mmCIF file of C-alpha atoms in Angstrom:
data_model
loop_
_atom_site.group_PDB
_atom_site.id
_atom_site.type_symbol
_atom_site.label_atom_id
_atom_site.label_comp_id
_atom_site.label_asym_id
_atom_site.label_seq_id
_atom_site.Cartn_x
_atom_site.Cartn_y
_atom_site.Cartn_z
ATOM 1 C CA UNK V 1 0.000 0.000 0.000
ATOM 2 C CA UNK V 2 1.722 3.307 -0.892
ATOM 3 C CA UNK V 3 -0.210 5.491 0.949
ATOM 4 C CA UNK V 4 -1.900 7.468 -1.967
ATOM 5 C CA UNK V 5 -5.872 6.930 -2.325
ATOM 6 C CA UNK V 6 -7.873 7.252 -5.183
ATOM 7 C CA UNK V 7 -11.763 7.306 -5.514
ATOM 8 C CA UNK V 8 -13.553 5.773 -7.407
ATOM 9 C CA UNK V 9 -12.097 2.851 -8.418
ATOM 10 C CA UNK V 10 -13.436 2.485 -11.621
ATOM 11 C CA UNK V 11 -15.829 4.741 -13.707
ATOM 12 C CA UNK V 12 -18.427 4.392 -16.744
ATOM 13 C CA UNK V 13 -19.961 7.008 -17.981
ATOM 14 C CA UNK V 14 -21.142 7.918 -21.575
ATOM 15 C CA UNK V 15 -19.720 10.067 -23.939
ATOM 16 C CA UNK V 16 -20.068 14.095 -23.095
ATOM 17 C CA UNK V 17 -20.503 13.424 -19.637
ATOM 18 C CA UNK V 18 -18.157 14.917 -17.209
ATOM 19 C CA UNK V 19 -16.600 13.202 -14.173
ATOM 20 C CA UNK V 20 -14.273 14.152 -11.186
ATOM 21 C CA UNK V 21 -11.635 11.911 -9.849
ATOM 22 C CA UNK V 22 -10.208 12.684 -6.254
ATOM 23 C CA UNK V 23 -6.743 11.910 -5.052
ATOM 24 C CA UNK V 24 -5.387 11.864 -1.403
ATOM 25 C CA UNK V 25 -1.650 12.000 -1.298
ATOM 26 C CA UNK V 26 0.417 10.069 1.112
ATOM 27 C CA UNK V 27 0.450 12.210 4.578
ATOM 28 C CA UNK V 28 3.123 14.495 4.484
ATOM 29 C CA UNK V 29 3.605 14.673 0.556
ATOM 30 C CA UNK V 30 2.846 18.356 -1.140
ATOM 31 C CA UNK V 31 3.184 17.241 -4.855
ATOM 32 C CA UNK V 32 0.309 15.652 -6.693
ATOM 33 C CA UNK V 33 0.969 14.237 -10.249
ATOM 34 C CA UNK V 34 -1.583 12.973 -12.237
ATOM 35 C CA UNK V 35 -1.103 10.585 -14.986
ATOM 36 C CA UNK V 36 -3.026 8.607 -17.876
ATOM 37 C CA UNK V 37 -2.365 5.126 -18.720
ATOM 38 C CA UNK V 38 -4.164 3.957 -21.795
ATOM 39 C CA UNK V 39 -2.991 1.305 -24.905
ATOM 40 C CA UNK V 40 -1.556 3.015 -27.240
ATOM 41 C CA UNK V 41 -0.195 5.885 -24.914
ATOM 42 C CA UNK V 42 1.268 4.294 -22.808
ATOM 43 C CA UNK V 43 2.000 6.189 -19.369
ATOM 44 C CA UNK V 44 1.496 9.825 -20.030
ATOM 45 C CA UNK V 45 2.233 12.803 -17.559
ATOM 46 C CA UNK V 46 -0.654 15.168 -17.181
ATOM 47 C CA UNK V 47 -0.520 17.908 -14.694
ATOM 48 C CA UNK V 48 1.071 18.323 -11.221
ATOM 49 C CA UNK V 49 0.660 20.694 -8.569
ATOM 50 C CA UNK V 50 2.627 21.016 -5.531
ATOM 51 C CA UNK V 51 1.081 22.546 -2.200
ATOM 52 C CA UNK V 52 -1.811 24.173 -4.159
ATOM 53 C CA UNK V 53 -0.765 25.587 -6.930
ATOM 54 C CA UNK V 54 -0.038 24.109 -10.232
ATOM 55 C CA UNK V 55 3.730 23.695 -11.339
ATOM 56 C CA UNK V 56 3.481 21.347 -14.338
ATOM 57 C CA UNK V 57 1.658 20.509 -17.712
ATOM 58 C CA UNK V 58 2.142 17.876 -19.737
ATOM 59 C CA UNK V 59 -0.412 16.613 -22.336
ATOM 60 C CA UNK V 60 -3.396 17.877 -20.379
ATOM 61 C CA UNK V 61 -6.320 18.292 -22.961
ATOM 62 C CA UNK V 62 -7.962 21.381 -22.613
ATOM 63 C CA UNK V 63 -11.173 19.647 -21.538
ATOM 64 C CA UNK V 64 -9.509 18.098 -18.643
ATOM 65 C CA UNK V 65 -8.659 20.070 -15.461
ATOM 66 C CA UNK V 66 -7.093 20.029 -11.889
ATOM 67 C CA UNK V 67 -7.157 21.734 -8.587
ATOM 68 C CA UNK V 68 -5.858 20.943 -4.826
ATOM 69 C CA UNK V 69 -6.827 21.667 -2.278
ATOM 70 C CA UNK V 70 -5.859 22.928 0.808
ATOM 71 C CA UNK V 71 -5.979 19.983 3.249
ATOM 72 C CA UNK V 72 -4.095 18.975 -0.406
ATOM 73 C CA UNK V 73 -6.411 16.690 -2.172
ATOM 74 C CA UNK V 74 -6.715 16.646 -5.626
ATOM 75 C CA UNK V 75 -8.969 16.527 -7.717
ATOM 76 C CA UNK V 76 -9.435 15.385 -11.843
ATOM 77 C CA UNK V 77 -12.329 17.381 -13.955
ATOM 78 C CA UNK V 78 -12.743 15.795 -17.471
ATOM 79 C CA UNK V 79 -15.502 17.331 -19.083
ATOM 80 C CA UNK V 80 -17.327 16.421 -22.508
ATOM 81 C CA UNK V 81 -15.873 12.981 -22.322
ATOM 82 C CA UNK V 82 -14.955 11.207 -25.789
ATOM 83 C CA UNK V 83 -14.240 7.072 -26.541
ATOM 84 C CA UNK V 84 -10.530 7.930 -26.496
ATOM 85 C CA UNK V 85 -10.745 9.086 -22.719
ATOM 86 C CA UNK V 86 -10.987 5.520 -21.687
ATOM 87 C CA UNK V 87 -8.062 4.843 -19.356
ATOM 88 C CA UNK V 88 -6.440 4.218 -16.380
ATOM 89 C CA UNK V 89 -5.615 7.838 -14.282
ATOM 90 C CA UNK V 90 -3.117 7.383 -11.647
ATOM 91 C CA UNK V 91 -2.735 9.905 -8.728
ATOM 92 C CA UNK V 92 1.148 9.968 -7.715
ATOM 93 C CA UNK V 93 2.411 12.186 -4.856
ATOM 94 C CA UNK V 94 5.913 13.235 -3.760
ATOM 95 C CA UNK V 95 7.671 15.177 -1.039
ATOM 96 C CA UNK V 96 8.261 18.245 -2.522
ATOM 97 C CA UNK V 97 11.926 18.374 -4.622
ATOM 98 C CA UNK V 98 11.140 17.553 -8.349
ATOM 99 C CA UNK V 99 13.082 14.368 -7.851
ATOM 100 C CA UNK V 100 11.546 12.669 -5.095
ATOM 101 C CA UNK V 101 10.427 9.149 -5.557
ATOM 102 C CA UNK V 102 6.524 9.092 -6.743
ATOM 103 C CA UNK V 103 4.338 7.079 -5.061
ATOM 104 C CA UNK V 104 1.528 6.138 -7.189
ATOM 105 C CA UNK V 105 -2.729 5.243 -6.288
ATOM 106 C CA UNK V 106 -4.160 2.136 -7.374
ATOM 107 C CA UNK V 107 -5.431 3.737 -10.239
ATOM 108 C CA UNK V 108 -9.060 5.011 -11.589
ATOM 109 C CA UNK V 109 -10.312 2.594 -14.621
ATOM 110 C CA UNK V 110 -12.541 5.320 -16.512
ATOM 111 C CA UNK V 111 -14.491 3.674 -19.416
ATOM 112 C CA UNK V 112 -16.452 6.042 -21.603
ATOM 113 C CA UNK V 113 -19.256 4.611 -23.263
ATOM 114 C CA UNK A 1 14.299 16.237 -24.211
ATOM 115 C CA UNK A 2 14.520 13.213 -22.085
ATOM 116 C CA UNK A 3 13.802 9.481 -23.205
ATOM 117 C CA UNK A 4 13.337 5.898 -21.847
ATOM 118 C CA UNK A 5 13.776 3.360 -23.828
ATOM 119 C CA UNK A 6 12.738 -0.788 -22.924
ATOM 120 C CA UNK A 7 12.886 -2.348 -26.297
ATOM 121 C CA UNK A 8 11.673 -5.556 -25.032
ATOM 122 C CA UNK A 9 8.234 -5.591 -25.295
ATOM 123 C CA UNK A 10 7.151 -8.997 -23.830
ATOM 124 C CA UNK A 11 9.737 -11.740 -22.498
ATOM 125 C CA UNK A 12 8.175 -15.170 -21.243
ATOM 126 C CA UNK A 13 10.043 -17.159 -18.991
ATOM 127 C CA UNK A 14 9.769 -20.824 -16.894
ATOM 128 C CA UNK A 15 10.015 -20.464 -13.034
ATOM 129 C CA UNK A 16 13.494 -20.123 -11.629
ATOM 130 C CA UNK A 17 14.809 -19.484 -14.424
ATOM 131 C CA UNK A 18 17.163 -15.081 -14.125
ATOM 132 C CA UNK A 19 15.399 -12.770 -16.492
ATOM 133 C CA UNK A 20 17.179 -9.187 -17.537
ATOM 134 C CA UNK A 21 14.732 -6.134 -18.704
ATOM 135 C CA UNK A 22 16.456 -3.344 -20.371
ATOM 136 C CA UNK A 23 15.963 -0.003 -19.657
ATOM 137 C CA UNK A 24 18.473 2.412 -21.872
ATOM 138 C CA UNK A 25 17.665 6.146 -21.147
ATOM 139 C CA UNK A 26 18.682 9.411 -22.903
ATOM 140 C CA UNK A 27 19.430 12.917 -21.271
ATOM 141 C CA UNK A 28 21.551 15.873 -21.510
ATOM 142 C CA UNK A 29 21.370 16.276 -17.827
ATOM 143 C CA UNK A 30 23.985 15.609 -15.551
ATOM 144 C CA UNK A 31 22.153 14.793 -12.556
ATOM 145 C CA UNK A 32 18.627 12.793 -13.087
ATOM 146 C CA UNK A 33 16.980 10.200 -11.249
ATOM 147 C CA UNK A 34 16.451 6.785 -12.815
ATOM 148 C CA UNK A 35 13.329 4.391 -11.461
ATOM 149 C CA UNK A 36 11.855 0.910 -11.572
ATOM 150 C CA UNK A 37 8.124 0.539 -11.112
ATOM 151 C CA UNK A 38 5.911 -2.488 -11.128
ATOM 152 C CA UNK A 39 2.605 -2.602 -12.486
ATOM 153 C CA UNK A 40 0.785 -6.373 -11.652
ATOM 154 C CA UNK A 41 -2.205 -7.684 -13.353
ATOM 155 C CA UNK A 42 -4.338 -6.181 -10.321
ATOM 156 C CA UNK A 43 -2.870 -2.429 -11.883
ATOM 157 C CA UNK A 44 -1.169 -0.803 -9.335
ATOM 158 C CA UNK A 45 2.074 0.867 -9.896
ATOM 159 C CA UNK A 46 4.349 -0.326 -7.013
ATOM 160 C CA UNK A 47 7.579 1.471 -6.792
ATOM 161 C CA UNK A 48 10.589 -0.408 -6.545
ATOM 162 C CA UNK A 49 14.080 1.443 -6.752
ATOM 163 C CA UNK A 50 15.162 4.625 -7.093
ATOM 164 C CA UNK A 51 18.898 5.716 -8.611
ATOM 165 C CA UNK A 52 20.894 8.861 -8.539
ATOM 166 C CA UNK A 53 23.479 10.232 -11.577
ATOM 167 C CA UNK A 54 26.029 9.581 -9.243
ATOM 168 C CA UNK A 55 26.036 6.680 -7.771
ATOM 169 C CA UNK A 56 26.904 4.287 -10.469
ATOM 170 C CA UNK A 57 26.829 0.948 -7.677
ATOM 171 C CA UNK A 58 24.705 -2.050 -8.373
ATOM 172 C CA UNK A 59 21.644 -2.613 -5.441
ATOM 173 C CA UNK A 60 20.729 -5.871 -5.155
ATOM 174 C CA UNK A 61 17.539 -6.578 -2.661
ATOM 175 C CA UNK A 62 16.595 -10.169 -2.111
ATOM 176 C CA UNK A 63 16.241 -11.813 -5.877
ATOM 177 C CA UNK A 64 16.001 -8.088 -7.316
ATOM 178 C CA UNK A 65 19.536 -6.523 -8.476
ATOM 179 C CA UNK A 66 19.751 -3.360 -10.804
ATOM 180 C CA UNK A 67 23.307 -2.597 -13.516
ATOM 181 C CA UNK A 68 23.230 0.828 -13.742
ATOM 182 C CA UNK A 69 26.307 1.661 -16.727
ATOM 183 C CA UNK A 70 26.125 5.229 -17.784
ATOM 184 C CA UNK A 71 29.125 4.514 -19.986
ATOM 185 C CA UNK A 72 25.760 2.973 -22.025
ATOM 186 C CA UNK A 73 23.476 5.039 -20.198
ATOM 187 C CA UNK A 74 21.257 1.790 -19.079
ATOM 188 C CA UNK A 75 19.496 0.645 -16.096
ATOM 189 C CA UNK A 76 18.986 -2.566 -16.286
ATOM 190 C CA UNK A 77 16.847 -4.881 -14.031
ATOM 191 C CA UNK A 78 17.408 -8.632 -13.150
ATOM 192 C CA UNK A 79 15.289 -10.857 -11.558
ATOM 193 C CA UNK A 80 17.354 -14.015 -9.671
ATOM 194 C CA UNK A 81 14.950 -17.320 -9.776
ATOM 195 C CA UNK A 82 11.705 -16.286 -10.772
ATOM 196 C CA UNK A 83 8.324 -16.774 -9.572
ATOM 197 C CA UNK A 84 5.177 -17.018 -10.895
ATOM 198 C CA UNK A 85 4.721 -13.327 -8.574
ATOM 199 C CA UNK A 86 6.891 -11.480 -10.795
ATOM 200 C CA UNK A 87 5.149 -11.433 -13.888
ATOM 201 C CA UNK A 88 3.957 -7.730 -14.181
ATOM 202 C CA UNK A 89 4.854 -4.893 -16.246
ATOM 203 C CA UNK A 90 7.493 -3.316 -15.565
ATOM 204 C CA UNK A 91 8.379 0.219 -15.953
ATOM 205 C CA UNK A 92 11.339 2.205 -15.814
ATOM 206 C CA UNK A 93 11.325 5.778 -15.803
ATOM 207 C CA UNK A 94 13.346 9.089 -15.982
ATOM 208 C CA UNK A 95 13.433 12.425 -14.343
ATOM 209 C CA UNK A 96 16.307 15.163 -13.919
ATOM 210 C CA UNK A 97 17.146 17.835 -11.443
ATOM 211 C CA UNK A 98 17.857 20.689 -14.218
ATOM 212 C CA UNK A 99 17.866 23.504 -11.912
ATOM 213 C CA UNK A 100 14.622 25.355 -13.174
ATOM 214 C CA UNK A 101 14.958 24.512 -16.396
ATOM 215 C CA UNK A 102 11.453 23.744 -16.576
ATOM 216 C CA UNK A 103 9.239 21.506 -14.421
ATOM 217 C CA UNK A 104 10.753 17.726 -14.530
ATOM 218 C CA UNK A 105 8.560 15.096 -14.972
ATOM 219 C CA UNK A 106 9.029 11.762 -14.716
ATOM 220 C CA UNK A 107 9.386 9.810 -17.684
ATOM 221 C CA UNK A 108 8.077 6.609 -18.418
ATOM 222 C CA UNK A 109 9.450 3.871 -21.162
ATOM 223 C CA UNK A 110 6.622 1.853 -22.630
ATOM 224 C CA UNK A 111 6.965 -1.126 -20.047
ATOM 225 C CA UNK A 112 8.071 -4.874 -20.328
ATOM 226 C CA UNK A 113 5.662 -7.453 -19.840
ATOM 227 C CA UNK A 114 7.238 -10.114 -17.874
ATOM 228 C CA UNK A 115 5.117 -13.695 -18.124
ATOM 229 C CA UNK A 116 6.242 -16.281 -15.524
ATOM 230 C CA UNK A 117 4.771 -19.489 -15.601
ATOM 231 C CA UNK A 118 5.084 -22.567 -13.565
#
């Protein structure tokens, strides 16, 4: 168990929906990272933020977003979901140097229908 | 622009029997970070070592050992007598400490699926 949570566990929703994803980061950790695994992709980097505020973008559509929160949750907006959102969305969370050692959720299954 | 590279897409092995996944990374950095994760049929990624620039020794940790060579800039991963436990994908990954050169992410290769049967 790494210490990171991740709610729900898996997700099916139809296409233009929008769903949230929520994150809790390992007690003490002040980076969130989220990430999208699908087939094709592979593991992709999306967005981080570190103690509120976000630091990093990777290839974060425009209909997805992010936010944490003080008591540092996180939270995963994608909005006007297509077929090619289907994936596994990890949570990671780190320390706070860009190099610490990411700890990773179990994981979100999101199937868009 | 950083790069991970595991070329071996799928290796299938009998129990017991070493197995070696490749992991051969590219940077212009000087001081990075390289990882192993494990991702098992239930989906998790469980992390599993973590390697500095500088510290070119070989860990070894039970039937796990790791080569790091930055001569040929590879990190690679051997499993001693395996078991039917290891198979999993396996990841290794990439991220530097460029002093504000940008926001370092980790980078992933595209995994090696390691099958392990009895």
């Amino acid at each position: 168990d790494s210490g990171v949570t991740q709610t729900p566990k898996h997700l099916i929703t139809a296409t233009g929906q929008r769903v949230t994803l929520r994150c809790s980061p390992r007690s003490g950790d002040l980076s969130v990272y989220w990430y999208q695994q699908s087939l094709d992709q592979g593991l992709q980097f999306l967005i981080q933020y570190y103690n509120g505020e976000e630091r990093a973008k990777g290839n974060i559509l425009e209909r997805f977003s992010a936010q944490q929160f003080p008591d540092l949750h996180s939270e995963l907006n994608l909005s006007s979901l297509e077929l090619g959102d289907s994936a596994l969305y990890f949570c990671a969370s780190s320390a706070w140097r860009r190099t610490d050692t990411q700890y990773f959720g179990p994981g979100t299954r999101l199937t868009v229908l | 622009a950083q790069k991970v590279t595991q070329a071996q897409t799928e290796i299938s092995v009998v129990e017991k029997e070493d197995v070696t996944l490749d992991c051969v990374y590219e940077t212009r950095d000087t001081t990075y970070y390289l990882f192993w994760y494990k991702q098992p049929p239930s989906g998790e990624l469980v992390f599993l070592i973590r390697r500095n620039s500088f510290d070119e020794q070989n860990e070894i940790s039970g039937r796990y050992s790791w080569n790091f060579q930055k001569s040929t800039s590879s990190f690679n991963f051997t499993i001693t007598a395996s078991q039917v436990v290891d198979s999993a994908v396996y990841f290794c990954a990439l991220t530097t400490a460029e002093a504000d050169s940008g926001y370092s992410t980790l980078t992933f290769g595209k995994g090696t699926m390691l099958l392990v049967s009895p």
